[in-house]
Coordinates of C-alpha atoms in Angstrom, one line a residue:
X1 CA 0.0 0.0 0.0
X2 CA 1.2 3.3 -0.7
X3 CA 2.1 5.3 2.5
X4 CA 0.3 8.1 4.2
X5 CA 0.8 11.6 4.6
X6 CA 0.9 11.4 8.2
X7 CA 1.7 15.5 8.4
X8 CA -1.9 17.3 10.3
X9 CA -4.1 18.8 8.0
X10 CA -4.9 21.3 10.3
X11 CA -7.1 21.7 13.6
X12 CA -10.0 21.3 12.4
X13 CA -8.9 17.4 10.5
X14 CA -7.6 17.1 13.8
X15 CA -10.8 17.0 15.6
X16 CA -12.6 15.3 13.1
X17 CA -10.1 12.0 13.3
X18 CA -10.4 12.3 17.4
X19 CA -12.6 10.1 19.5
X20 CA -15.4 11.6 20.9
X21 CA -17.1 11.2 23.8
X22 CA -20.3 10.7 22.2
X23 CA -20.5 9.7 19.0
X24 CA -23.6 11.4 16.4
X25 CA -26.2 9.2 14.6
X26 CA -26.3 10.1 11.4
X27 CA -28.9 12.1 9.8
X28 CA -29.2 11.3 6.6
X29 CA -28.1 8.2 5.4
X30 CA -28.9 5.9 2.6
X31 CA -30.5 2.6 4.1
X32 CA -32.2 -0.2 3.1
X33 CA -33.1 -2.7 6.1
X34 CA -35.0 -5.6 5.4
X35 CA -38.9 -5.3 6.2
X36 CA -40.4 -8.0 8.8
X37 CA -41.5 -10.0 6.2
X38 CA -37.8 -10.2 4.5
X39 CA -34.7 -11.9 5.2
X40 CA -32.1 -9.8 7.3
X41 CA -29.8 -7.8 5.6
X42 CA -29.0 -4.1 5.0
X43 CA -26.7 -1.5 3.7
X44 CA -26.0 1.8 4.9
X45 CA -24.4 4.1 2.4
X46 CA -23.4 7.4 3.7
X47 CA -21.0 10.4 1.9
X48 CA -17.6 11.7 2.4
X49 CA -17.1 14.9 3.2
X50 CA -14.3 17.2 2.7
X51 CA -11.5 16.9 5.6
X52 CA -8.5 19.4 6.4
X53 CA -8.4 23.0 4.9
X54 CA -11.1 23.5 1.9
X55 CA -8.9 26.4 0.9
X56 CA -5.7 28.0 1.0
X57 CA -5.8 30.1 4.5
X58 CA -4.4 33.1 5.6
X59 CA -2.3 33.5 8.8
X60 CA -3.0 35.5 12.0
X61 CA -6.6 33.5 12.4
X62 CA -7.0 31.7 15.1
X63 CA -7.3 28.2 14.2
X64 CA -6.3 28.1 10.7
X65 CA -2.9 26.9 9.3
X66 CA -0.4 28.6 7.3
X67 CA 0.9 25.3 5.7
X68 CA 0.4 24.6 2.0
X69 CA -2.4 23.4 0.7
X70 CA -2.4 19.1 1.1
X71 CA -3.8 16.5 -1.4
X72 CA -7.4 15.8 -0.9
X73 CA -9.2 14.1 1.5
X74 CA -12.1 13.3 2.4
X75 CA -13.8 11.2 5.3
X76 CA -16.5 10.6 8.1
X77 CA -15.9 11.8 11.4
X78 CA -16.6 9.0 14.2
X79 CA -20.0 8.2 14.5
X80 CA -22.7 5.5 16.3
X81 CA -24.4 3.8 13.0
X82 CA -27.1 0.2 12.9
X83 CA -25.1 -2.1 13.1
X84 CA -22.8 -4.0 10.0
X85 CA -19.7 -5.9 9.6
X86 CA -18.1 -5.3 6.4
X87 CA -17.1 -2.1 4.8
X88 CA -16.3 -0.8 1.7
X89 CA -15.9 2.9 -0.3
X90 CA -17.7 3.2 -3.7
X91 CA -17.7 6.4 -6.2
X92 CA -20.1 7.3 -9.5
X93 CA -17.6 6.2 -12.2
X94 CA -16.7 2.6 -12.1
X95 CA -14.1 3.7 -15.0
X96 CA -12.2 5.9 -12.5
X97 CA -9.1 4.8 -10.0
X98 CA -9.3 5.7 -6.8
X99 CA -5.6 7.0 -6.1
X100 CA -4.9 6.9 -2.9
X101 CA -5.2 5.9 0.8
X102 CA -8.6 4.5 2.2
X103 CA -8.7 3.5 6.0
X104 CA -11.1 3.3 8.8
X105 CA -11.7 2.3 12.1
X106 CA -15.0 0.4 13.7
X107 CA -16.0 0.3 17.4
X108 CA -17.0 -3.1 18.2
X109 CA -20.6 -4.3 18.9
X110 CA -19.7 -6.8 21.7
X111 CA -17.2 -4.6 23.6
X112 CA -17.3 -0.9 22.7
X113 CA -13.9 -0.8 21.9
X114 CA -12.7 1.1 18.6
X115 CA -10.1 -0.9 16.0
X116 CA -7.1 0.5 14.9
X117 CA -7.0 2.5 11.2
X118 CA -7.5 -0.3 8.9
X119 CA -5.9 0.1 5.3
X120 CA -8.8 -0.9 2.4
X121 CA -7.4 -2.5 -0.9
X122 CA -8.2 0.5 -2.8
X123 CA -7.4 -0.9 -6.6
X124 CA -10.4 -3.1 -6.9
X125 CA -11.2 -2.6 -10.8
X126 CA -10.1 -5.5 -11.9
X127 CA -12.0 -7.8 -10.0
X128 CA -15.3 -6.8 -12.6
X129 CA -17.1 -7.7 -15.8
X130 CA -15.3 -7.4 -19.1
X131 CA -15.0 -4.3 -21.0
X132 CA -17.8 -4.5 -23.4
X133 CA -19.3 -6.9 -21.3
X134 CA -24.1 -6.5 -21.1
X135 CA -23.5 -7.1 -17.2
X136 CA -21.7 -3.2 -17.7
X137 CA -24.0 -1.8 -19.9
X138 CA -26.7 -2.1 -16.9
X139 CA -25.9 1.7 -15.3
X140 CA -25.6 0.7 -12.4
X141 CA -21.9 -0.2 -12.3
X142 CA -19.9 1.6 -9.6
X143 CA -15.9 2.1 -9.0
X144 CA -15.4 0.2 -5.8
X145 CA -12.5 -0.8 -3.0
X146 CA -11.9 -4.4 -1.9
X147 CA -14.6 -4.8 0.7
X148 CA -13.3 -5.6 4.2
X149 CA -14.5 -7.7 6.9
X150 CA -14.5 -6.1 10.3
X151 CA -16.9 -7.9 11.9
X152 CA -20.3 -7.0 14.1
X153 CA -19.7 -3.3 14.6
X154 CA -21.8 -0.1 15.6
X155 CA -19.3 3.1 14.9
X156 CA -17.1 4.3 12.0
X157 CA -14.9 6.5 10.7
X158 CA -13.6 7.1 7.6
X159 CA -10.5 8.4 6.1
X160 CA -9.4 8.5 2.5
X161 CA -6.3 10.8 1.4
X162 CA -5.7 11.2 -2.3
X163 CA -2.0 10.0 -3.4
X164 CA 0.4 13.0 -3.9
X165 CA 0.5 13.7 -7.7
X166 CA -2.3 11.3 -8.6
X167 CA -3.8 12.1 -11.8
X168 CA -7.0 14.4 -11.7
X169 CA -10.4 12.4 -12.2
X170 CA -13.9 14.6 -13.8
X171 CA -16.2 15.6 -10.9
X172 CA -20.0 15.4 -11.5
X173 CA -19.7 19.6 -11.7
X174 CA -17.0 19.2 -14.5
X175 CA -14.2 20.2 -11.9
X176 CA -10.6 18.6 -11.7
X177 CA -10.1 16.9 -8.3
X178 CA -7.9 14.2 -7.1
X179 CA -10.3 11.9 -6.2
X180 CA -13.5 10.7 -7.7
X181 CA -16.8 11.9 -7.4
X182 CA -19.4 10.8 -5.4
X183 CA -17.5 9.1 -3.2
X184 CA -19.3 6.9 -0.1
X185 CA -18.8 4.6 2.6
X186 CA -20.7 1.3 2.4
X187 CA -21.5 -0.2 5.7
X188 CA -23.0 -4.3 4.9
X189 CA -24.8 -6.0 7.4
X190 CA -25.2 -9.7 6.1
X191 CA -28.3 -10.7 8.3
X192 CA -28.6 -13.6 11.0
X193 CA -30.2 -17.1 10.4
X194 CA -29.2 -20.5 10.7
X195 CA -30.0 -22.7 8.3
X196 CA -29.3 -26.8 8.4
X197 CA -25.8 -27.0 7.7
X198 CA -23.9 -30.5 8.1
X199 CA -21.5 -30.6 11.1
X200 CA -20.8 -29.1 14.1
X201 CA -20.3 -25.5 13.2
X202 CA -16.5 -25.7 13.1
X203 CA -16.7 -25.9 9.3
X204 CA -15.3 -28.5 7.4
X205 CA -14.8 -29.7 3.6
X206 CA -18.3 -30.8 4.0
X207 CA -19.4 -26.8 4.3
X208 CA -20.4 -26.2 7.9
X209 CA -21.2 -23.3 9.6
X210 CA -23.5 -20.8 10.2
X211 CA -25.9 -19.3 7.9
X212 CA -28.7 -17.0 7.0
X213 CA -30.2 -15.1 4.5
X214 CA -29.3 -11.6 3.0
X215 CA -32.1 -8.7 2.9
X216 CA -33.1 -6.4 0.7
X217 CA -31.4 -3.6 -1.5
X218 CA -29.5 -0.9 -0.6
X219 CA -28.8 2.8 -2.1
X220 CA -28.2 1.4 -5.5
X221 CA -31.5 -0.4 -6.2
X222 CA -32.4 -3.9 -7.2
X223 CA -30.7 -6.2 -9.6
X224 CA -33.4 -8.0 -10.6
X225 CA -36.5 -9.9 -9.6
X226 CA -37.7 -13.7 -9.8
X227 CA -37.9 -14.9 -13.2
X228 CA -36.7 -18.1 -15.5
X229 CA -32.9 -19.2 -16.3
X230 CA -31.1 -18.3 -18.9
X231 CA -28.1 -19.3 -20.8
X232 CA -25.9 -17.7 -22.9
X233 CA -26.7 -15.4 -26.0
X234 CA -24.7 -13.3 -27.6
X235 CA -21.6 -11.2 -25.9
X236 CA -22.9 -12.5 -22.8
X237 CA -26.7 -11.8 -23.2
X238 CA -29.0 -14.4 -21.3
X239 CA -31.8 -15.6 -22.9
X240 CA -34.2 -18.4 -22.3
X241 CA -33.5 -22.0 -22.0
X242 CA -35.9 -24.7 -22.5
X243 CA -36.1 -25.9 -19.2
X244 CA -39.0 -24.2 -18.3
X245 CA -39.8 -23.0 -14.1
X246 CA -39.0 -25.0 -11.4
X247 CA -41.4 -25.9 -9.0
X248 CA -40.8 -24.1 -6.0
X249 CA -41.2 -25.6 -2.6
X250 CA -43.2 -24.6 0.3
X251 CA -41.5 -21.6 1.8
X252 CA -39.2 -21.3 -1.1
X253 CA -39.1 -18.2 -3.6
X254 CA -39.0 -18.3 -7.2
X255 CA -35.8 -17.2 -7.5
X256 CA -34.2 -19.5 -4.8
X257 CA -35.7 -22.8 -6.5
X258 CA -34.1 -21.4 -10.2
X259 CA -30.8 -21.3 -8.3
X260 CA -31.4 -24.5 -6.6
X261 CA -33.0 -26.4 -9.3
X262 CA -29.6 -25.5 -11.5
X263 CA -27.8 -28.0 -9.5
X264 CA -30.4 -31.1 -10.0
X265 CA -29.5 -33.8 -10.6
X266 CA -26.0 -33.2 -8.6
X267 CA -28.2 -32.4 -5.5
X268 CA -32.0 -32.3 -5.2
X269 CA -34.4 -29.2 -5.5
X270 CA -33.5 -27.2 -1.8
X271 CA -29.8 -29.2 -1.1
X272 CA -28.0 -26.8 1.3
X273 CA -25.3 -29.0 0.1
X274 CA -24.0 -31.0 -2.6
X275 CA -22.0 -33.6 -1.7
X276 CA -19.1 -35.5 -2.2
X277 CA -18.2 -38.5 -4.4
X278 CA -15.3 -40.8 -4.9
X279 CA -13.8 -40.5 -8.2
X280 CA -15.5 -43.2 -9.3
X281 CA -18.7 -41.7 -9.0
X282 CA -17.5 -38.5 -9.9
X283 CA -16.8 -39.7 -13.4
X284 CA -20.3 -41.7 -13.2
X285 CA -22.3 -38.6 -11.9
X286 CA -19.9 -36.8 -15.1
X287 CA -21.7 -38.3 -17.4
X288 CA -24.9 -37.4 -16.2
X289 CA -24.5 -33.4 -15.2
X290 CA -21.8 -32.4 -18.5
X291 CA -23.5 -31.8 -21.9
X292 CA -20.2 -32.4 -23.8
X293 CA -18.5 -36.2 -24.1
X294 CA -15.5 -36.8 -21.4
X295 CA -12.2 -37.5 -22.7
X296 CA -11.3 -41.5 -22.9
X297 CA -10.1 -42.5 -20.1
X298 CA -11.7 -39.3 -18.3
X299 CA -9.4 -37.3 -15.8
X300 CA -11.7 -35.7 -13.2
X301 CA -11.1 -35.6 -9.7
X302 CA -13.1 -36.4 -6.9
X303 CA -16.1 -33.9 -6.3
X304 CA -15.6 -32.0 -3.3
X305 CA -18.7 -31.5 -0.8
X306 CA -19.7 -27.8 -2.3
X307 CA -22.3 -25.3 0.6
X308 CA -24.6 -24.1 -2.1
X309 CA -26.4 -20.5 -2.0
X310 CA -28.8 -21.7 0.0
X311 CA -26.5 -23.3 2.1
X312 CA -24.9 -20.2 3.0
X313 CA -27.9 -18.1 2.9
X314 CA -28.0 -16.1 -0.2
X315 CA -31.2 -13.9 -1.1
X316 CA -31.8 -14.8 -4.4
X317 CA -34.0 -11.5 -4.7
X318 CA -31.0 -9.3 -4.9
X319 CA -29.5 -10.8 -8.0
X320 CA -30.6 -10.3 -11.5
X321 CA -32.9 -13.1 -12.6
X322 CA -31.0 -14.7 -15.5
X323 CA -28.0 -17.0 -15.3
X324 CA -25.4 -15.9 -17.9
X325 CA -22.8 -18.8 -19.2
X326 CA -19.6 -19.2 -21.0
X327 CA -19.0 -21.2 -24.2
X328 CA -16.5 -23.7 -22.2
X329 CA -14.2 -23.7 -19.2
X330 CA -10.6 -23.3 -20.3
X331 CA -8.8 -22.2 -17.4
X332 CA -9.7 -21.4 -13.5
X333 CA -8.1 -18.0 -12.1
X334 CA -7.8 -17.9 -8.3
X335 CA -8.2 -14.7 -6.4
X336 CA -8.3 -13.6 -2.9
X337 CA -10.9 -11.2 -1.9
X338 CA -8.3 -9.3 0.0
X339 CA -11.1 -8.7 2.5
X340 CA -8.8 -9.8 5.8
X341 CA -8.4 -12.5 7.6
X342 CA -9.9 -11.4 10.9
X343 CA -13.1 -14.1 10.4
X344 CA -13.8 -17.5 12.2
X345 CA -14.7 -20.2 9.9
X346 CA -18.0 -20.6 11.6
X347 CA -18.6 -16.6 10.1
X348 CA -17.8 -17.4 6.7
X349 CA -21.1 -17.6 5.5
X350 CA -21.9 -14.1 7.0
X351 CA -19.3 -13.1 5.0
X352 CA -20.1 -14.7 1.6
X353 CA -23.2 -13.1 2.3
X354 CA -21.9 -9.6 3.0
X355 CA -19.7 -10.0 -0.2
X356 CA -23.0 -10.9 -2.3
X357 CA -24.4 -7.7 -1.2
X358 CA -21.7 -5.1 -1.7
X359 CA -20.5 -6.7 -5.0
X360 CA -24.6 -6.2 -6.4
X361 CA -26.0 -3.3 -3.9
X362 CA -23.2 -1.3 -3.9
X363 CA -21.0 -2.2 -7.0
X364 CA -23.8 -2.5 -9.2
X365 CA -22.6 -6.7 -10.2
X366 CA -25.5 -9.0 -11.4
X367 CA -25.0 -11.6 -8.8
X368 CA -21.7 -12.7 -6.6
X369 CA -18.5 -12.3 -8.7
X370 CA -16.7 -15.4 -8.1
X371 CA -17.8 -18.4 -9.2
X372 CA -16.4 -20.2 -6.2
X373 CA -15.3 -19.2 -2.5
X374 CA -13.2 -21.2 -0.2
X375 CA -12.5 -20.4 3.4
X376 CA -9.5 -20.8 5.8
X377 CA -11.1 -24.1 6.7
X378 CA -11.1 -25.1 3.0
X379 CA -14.9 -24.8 2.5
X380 CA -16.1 -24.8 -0.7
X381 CA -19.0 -22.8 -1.4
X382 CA -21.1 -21.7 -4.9
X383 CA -20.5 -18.4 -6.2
X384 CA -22.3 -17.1 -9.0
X385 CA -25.7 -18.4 -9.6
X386 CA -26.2 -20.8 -12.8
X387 CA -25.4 -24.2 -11.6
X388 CA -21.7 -25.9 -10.2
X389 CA -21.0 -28.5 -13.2
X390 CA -22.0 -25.3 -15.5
X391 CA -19.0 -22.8 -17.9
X392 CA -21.1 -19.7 -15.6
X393 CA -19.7 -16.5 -16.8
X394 CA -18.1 -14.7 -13.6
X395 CA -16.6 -11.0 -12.9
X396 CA -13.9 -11.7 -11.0
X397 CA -10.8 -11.5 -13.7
X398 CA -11.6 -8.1 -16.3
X399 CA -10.6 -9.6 -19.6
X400 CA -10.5 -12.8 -19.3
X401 CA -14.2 -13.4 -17.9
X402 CA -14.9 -15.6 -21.0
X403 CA -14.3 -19.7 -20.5
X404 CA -12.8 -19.3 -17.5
X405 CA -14.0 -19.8 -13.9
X406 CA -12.8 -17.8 -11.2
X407 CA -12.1 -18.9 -7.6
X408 CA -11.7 -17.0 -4.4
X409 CA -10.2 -18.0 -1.3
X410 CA -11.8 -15.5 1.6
X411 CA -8.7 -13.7 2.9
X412 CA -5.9 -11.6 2.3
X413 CA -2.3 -13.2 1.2
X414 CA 0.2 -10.7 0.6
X415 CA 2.0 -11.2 4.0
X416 CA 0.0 -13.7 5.5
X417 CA 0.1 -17.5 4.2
X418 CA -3.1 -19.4 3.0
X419 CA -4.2 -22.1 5.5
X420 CA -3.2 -25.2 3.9
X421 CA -6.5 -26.7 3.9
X422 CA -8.0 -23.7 1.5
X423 CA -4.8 -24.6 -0.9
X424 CA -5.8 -28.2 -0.9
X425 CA -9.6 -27.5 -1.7
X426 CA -8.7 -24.9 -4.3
X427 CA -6.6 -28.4 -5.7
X428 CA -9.8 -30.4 -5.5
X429 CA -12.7 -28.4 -6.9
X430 CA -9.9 -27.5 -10.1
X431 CA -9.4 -31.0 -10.2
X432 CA -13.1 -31.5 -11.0
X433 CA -14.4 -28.7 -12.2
X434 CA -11.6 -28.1 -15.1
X435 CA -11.9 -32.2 -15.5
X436 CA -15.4 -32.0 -16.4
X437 CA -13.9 -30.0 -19.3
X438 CA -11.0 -32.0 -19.9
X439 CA -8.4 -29.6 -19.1
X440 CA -4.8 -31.0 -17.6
X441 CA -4.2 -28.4 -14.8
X442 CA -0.2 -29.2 -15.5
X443 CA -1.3 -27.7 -18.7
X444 CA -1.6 -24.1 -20.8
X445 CA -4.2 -22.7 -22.7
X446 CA -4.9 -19.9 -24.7
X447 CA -7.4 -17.2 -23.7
X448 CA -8.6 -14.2 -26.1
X449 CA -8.5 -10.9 -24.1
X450 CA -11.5 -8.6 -23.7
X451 CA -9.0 -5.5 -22.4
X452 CA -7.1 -4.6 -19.6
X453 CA -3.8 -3.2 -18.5
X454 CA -1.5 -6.2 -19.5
X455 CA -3.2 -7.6 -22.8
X456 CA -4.8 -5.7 -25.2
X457 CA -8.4 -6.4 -26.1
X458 CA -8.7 -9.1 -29.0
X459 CA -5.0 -10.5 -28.3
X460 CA -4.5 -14.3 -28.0
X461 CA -2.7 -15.0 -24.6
X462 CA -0.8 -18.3 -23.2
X463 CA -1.8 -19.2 -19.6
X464 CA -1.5 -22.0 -17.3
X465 CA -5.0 -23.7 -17.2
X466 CA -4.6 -23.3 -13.6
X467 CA -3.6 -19.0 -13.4
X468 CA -3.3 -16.3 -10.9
X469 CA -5.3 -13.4 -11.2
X470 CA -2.0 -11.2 -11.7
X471 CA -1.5 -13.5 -14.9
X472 CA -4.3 -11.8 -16.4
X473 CA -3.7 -8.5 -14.8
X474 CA -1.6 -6.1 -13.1
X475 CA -2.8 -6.6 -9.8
X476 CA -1.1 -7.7 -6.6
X477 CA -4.4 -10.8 -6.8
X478 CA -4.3 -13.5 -5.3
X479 CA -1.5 -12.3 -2.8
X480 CA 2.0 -12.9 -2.9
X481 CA 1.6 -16.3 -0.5
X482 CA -1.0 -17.8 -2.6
X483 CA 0.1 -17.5 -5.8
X484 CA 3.4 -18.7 -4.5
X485 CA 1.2 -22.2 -3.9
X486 CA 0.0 -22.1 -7.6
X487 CA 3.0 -24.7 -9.1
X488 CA 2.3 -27.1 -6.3
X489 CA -1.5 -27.0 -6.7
X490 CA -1.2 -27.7 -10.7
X491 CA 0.5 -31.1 -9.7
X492 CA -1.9 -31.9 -7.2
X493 CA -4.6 -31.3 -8.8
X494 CA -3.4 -33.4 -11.8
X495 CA -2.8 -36.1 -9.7
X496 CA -6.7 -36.1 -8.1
X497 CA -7.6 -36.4 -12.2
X498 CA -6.0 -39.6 -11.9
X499 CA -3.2 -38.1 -14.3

C-alpha cells in the first residue's frame, strides 16, 4: 500500500479523526433494512465529506494553518451507526481509479472498543465484468474498494487521502479533483439465520457453519426480480432455456428454487449442500450433469462437498434473474478477496453473504463475482448463480471473464500464508471442475483478451489452465503467498484427475 501523509491537516482534520465522547447518529443516510416479512440484511451508504483546509488560508486566524495546501481528503468523522460488519468505499464512475489511501476504524458491537485504522485495498477494478461486457451496460456499475471484513460493529470512521501527484479524475460539476466523485462509505450488514448446515459449526470440507439469509437492497437499487434461467446469447446476453420454471417448494421463492434447481441432478431441489463423491462416482455422476463427451479415459477428480447459495444463505431476490454462461471452461483464475483474515470459519457464511451484497447493492454486479469461494477451513462454497457443473460466466478476472471460472479463497495473502486446507480444496474443486472440461491443470491454454492493463483487447494470450489473477492483470491478486502455492496446486490437482 502506498504510504500516508501522516503530516496534520490542520485543527480542524484534527478533531474530526479524534474520538469523541459521544458519537452522532447520522442524519441522513442511505438505508435499506429488510422489512419484517424479509430476510435480514441491509446497507448503509453514507457520503464523504471534505476533511482538512477546503482552501488556502491566511495566517494570523485563530485556528487556521499557514501550511500549504495538502492532497485531498475526504472522510467521516466517528460516529454510532445500525449495526454492520463489512465495509467498503464506492464512487459514480466505475471507470475511474481511486488514487490513494482508504482506512477506517469500527468500534465493536460486543465490547465498545474502537479498532485500529484499517488500510482498504483501494485498486479493486479488476475484480469486474469485461469491457464490453451487457453485465456493464446495466448503469448501475460503480468504481469500488476491496470490501473488508470487520466484523459486528456499531461506529465508524472514515478516512481517504488522495496520493500525492495522482492524476485528476472529472467531478460530477466538470471540476478537476484528485479523487472521484461521489465518493461513499458502504456499511453491509449480512443478516442472522441459521440454516441446516452439516457438522458441528466448526466448518469443514463438508461446508459447515453458520448461515442466514441476505435482505433487501441498498442505495443502488435492485438487480433483478424472480424470473426463468437463462443461458448464454450473444456477448454474454441471457436468454431463455428450455427448461422451463422450477417448481418451487413450500416456503421457497421463485428465484431460490431457479438457483437451486440449476444444481439437480448433482443435488436435489432445496440441497443446502452438494456432496461428495469418490472419483469413481465422480466420473459416473460426469456423465450425467456435463453436456459435452469426457475424454477416454476421463481425468476428473473427486467432487468435493460444495455449501450451495442456500447453504450459505443467499437472497436470491438481490440478483438479477437470468444466469449468464460461457462457451466452455478453459482455465480457472484464483483470487483472494483481500477482505482480511480477521473471520472465524463458523462466520464465513456471513461473509459470503456480506460479499454478495456489496459486490450487487453497492457495486452494481448481477450476482456474486466469483464463481467459487473457499474459506480458511477449506470450504467450498457456490458463487455465482447458474449451476456448479456449468461454464457460468463470472466478474472476477476483467478480460479474461470468458471460459474461465474464477475462484476466491476468503482472505488476504500478501503477508499472511493461505491455510493449507484452503490450498488443498482450491486443488480439488480444479481437479473436478476443469476435469469435467477435460483440461490438464499441469497444462496451458490460450485465452482471447477482452481488455485490460496487460493484454490488449482481442489478443491471444498463453496461460496456465490453472492462473493467478495477476496473470491476467496487473494486480497484486491473489497475494504474494498464494500464488506462490500455484505450481504445487497444478500437480496436485493433476494427480486427483488420476493423471
Amino acid at each position: 500500500m502506498r504510504g500516508f501523509l501522516a503530516s496534520a491537516v490542520g485543527v480542524a482534520t484534527a478533531a474530526a479523526l479524534a474520538l469523541p465522547l459521544a458519537l452522532p447518529t447520522p442524519a441522513l443516510a442511505e438505508s435499506s433494512s429488510a422489512s419484517s416479512a424479509a430476510p435480514a440484511g441491509s446497507t448503509q451508504s453514507l457520503p464523504l465529506a471534505p476533511l482538512g483546509p477546503a482552501a488556502d488560508r491566511s495566517p494570523g486566524i485563530p485556528g487556521m494553518s499557514t501550511s500549504p495546501r495538502l492532497p485531498e481528503a475526504r472522510g467521516l468523522a466517528a460516529r454510532e451507526v445500525e449495526r454492520f460488519s463489512l465495509v467498503g468505499v464506492v464512487w459514480d464512475d466505475a471507470g475511474s481509479q481511486l488514487y490513494g489511501r482508504v482506512q477506517v476504524r469500527t468500534r465493536s458491537a460486543r465490547t465498545g472498543a474502537w479498532s485500529d485504522w484499517q488500510d482498504i485495498e483501494t485498486h479493486n477494478s479488476e475484480h469486474a465484468p469485461d469491457l464490453g461486457a451487457v453485465e456493464r451496460g446495466s448503469g448501475r456499475l460503480r468504481g469500488s474498494t476491496a470490501p473488508l471484513w470487520v466484523g459486528d460493529s456499531d461506529g465508524i470512521e472514515v478516512r481517504v487521502q488522495a496520493e500525492p501527484g495522482a492524476p485528476p479524475a472529472a467531478t460530477r460539476s466538470g471540476n478537476a479533483a484528485r479523487l472521484p466523485s461521489g465518493l461513499r462509505i458502504e456499511l453491509v450488514d449480512p443478516g442472522a439465520g441459521t440454516p441446516s448446515l452439516p457438522g458441528d459449526g466448526e466448518n469443514t470440507t463438508s461446508g459447515t457453519g453458520t448461515a442466514g439469509t441476505t435482505g433487501t437492497t441498498g442505495t443502488t437499487g435492485t438487480a433483478g426480480t424472480t424470473g426463468t434461467t437463462g443461458t448464454t446469447g450473444t456477448m454474454g446476453t441471457p436468454v431463455d432455456d428450455d427448461k422451463g420454471d422450477p417448481v418451487a417448494q413450500p416456503g421457497m421463492s421463485l428465484a431460490t428454487a431457479e438457483a437451486s434447481s440449476a444444481n439437480v441432478p448433482l443435488a436435489p431441489l432445496g440441497a443446502k449442500e452438494i456432496a461428495p463423491l469418490d472419483r469413481q462416482d465422480t466420473i459416473a455422476d460426469a456423465v450425467i450433469a456435463v453436456d459435452g463427451a469426457l475424454s477416454s479415459p476421463p481425468y476428473i477428480g473427486p467432487r468435493p462437498g460444495i455449501v450451495t447459495r442456500l447453504g450459505w444463505g443467499a437472497d436470491e431476490s438481490l440478483r438479477e434473474k437470468e444466469f449468464v454462461y460461457t462457451s466452455t471452461v478453459k482455465a480457472a483464475f484464483v483470487h483472494h478477496t483481500a477482505s482480511g483474515n480477521n473471520y472465524d470459519c463458523k462466520d464465513a457464511p456471513a461473509v459470503l453473504r456480506s460479499l454478495y451484497r456489496y459486490h450487487v447493492v453497492s457495486a452494481g454486479w448481477r450476482d456474486f463475482g466469483y464463481n467459487f469461494a473457499i474459506d480458511k477451513c477449506g470450504t467450498v462454497y457456490e458463487g455465482r448463480a447458474g449451476g456448479v457443473a456449468r461454464p457460468v460466466l463470472g466478474a472476477h478476472t476483467m478480460g479474461f471473464n470468458t471460459d474461465s471460472m474464477g475462484i476466491a479463497v476468503l482472505g488476504t495473502f500478501t503477508t499472511t500464508a493461505p491455510p493449507a486446507a484452503a490450498v488443498q480444496s482450491v486443488a480439488a474443486l480444479t481437479a473436478w471442475k476443469l476435469g469435467l472440461f477435460n483440461r490438464d491443470p499441469r497444462a496451458t491454454t490460450t485465452l482471447k483478451s477482452g481488455g485490460g492493463n496487460l493484454y490488449a483487447k482481442g489478443s491471444s494470450v498463453k496461460m496456465n489452465v490453472i492462473s493467478g489473477h495477476r496473470d491476467g492483470f496487473a494486480t497484486e491478486c491473489p497475494g504474494k503467498l498464494l500464488y506462490g502455492q500455484l505450481p504445487p496446486t497444478r500437480t496436485t490437482a493433476a494427480r486427483l484427475q488420476g493423471r
